[in-house]
GROMACS .gro file of C-alpha atoms in nm:
model
  113
    1LEU     CA    1   3.297   0.359   1.046
    2PRO     CA    2   3.141   0.685   1.015
    3LYS     CA    3   3.185   0.920   0.723
    4SER     CA    4   3.335   1.176   0.932
    5SER     CA    5   3.665   0.928   0.964
    6VAL     CA    6   3.716   0.971   0.604
    7VAL     CA    7   3.996   1.268   0.501
    8PHE     CA    8   3.834   1.464   0.241
    9HIS     CA    9   4.046   1.697   0.045
   10GLN     CA   10   3.976   2.019  -0.102
   11GLY     CA   11   3.757   1.997  -0.430
   12GLN     CA   12   3.711   1.647  -0.379
   13ASN     CA   13   3.317   1.505  -0.413
   14THR     CA   14   3.157   1.409  -0.085
   15CYS     CA   15   2.801   1.305  -0.210
   16LEU     CA   16   2.917   0.945  -0.178
   17CYS     CA   17   3.173   0.766   0.023
   18ILE     CA   18   3.289   0.420  -0.027
   19GLN     CA   19   3.559   0.362   0.231
   20ASP     CA   20   3.908   0.187   0.091
   21PRO     CA   21   3.945  -0.138   0.287
   22LEU     CA   22   4.321  -0.108   0.295
   23ASP     CA   23   4.313   0.253   0.399
   24GLN     CA   24   4.014   0.345   0.592
   25SER     CA   25   4.083   0.742   0.589
   26ASP     CA   26   4.012   0.694   0.170
   27ASN     CA   27   3.719   0.755   0.017
   28CYS     CA   28   3.723   0.584  -0.316
   29ALA     CA   29   3.439   0.737  -0.485
   30ARG     CA   30   3.609   1.105  -0.468
   31SER     CA   31   3.544   1.163  -0.843
   32VAL     CA   32   3.183   1.070  -0.815
   33GLY     CA   33   3.002   1.359  -0.865
   34GLN     CA   34   2.635   1.444  -0.842
   35GLY     CA   35   2.523   1.371  -1.173
   36ALA     CA   36   2.692   1.042  -1.141
   37PHE     CA   37   2.549   0.992  -0.781
   38GLN     CA   38   2.202   1.031  -0.877
   39ARG     CA   39   2.251   0.744  -1.161
   40ILE     CA   40   2.379   0.531  -0.916
   41SER     CA   41   2.095   0.618  -0.671
   42HIS     CA   42   1.851   0.551  -0.955
   43GLU     CA   43   2.002   0.234  -1.048
   44PHE     CA   44   1.994   0.114  -0.699
   45GLU     CA   45   1.631   0.210  -0.689
   46ARG     CA   46   1.544   0.043  -1.022
   47ALA     CA   47   1.722  -0.287  -0.870
   48TYR     CA   48   1.511  -0.252  -0.579
   49SER     CA   49   1.161  -0.207  -0.781
   50LEU     CA   50   1.306  -0.536  -1.029
   51GLU     CA   51   1.368  -0.739  -0.718
   52VAL     CA   52   1.029  -0.652  -0.575
   53SER     CA   53   0.857  -0.698  -0.874
   54SER     CA   54   0.994  -1.056  -0.908
   55LEU     CA   55   0.915  -1.128  -0.553
   56LEU     CA   56   0.549  -1.035  -0.614
   57GLN     CA   57   0.536  -1.252  -0.934
   58GLU     CA   58   0.666  -1.547  -0.753
   59ALA     CA   59   0.425  -1.487  -0.508
   60ARG     CA   60   0.165  -1.450  -0.745
   61SER     CA   61   0.269  -1.777  -0.928
   62ALA     CA   62   0.286  -1.968  -0.596
   63ALA     CA   63  -0.050  -1.857  -0.496
   64THR     CA   64  -0.306  -2.119  -0.546
   65ARG     CA   65  -0.637  -2.073  -0.666
   66PRO     CA   66  -0.947  -2.156  -0.446
   67THR     CA   67  -1.117  -2.481  -0.491
   68GLU     CA   68  -1.508  -2.548  -0.604
   69GLN     CA   69  -1.610  -2.574  -0.294
   70GLN     CA   70  -1.418  -2.286  -0.126
   71ARG     CA   71  -1.567  -2.070  -0.429
   72GLU     CA   72  -1.904  -2.181  -0.351
   73VAL     CA   73  -1.876  -2.079  -0.018
   74ILE     CA   74  -1.723  -1.731  -0.127
   75HIS     CA   75  -2.029  -1.658  -0.347
   76GLN     CA   76  -2.280  -1.789  -0.062
   77GLU     CA   77  -2.116  -1.540   0.155
   78GLU     CA   78  -2.144  -1.287  -0.109
   79ARG     CA   79  -2.520  -1.351  -0.165
   80ARG     CA   80  -2.561  -1.347   0.194
   81ARG     CA   81  -2.396  -0.994   0.218
   82LYS     CA   82  -2.609  -0.863  -0.051
   83GLN     CA   83  -2.914  -0.998   0.100
   84GLU     CA   84  -2.838  -0.832   0.460
   85ALA     CA   85  -2.760  -0.517   0.297
   86LYS     CA   86  -3.111  -0.553   0.137
   87MET     CA   87  -3.276  -0.623   0.473
   88MET     CA   88  -3.078  -0.332   0.630
   89LYS     CA   89  -3.199  -0.064   0.343
   90LYS     CA   90  -3.571  -0.182   0.384
   91SER     CA   91  -3.553  -0.174   0.777
   92LYS     CA   92  -3.395   0.197   0.722
   93GLN     CA   93  -3.668   0.274   0.486
   94LEU     CA   94  -3.940   0.179   0.744
   95VAL     CA   95  -3.796   0.336   1.019
   96GLU     CA   96  -3.791   0.659   0.831
   97ALA     CA   97  -4.152   0.590   0.713
   98GLN     CA   98  -4.248   0.544   1.074
   99GLU     CA   99  -4.060   0.886   1.184
  100ALA     CA  100  -4.262   1.080   0.912
  101GLU     CA  101  -4.576   0.926   0.998
  102THR     CA  102  -4.482   1.032   1.363
  103LEU     CA  103  -4.370   1.387   1.271
  104ALA     CA  104  -4.695   1.410   1.071
  105ALA     CA  105  -4.911   1.311   1.347
  106SER     CA  106  -4.749   1.520   1.608
  107GLU     CA  107  -4.780   1.826   1.357
  108ALA     CA  108  -5.143   1.723   1.325
  109VAL     CA  109  -5.161   1.742   1.706
  110HIS     CA  110  -4.965   2.061   1.779
  111TYR     CA  111  -5.120   2.264   1.477
  112GLY     CA  112  -5.476   2.120   1.527
  113GLY     CA  113  -5.484   1.953   1.179
   0.00000   0.00000   0.00000
């Protein structure tokens, strides 16, 4: 039921509404003030983070380590990527050098040098 269906009396705290199962128009949390509500909220957040931490820990402990063969494949891939990066760097340097030579030759022709 929506919070609007609960009858709030003047001066009654309305920051938290817990419906009485026997009297749906009654707010069982009518005496919960703002400070208590903040502590309750904090405890819900803390419980949630503990549950998430617990689930993460379970997932980590359930995870299996790669086999020796899998580790070797991973290392080979890392070496291949490093070698490819070196080749790309060298290729870029060659292109830049060729562009510089072309520019210098063009300037020499243009300026008669």
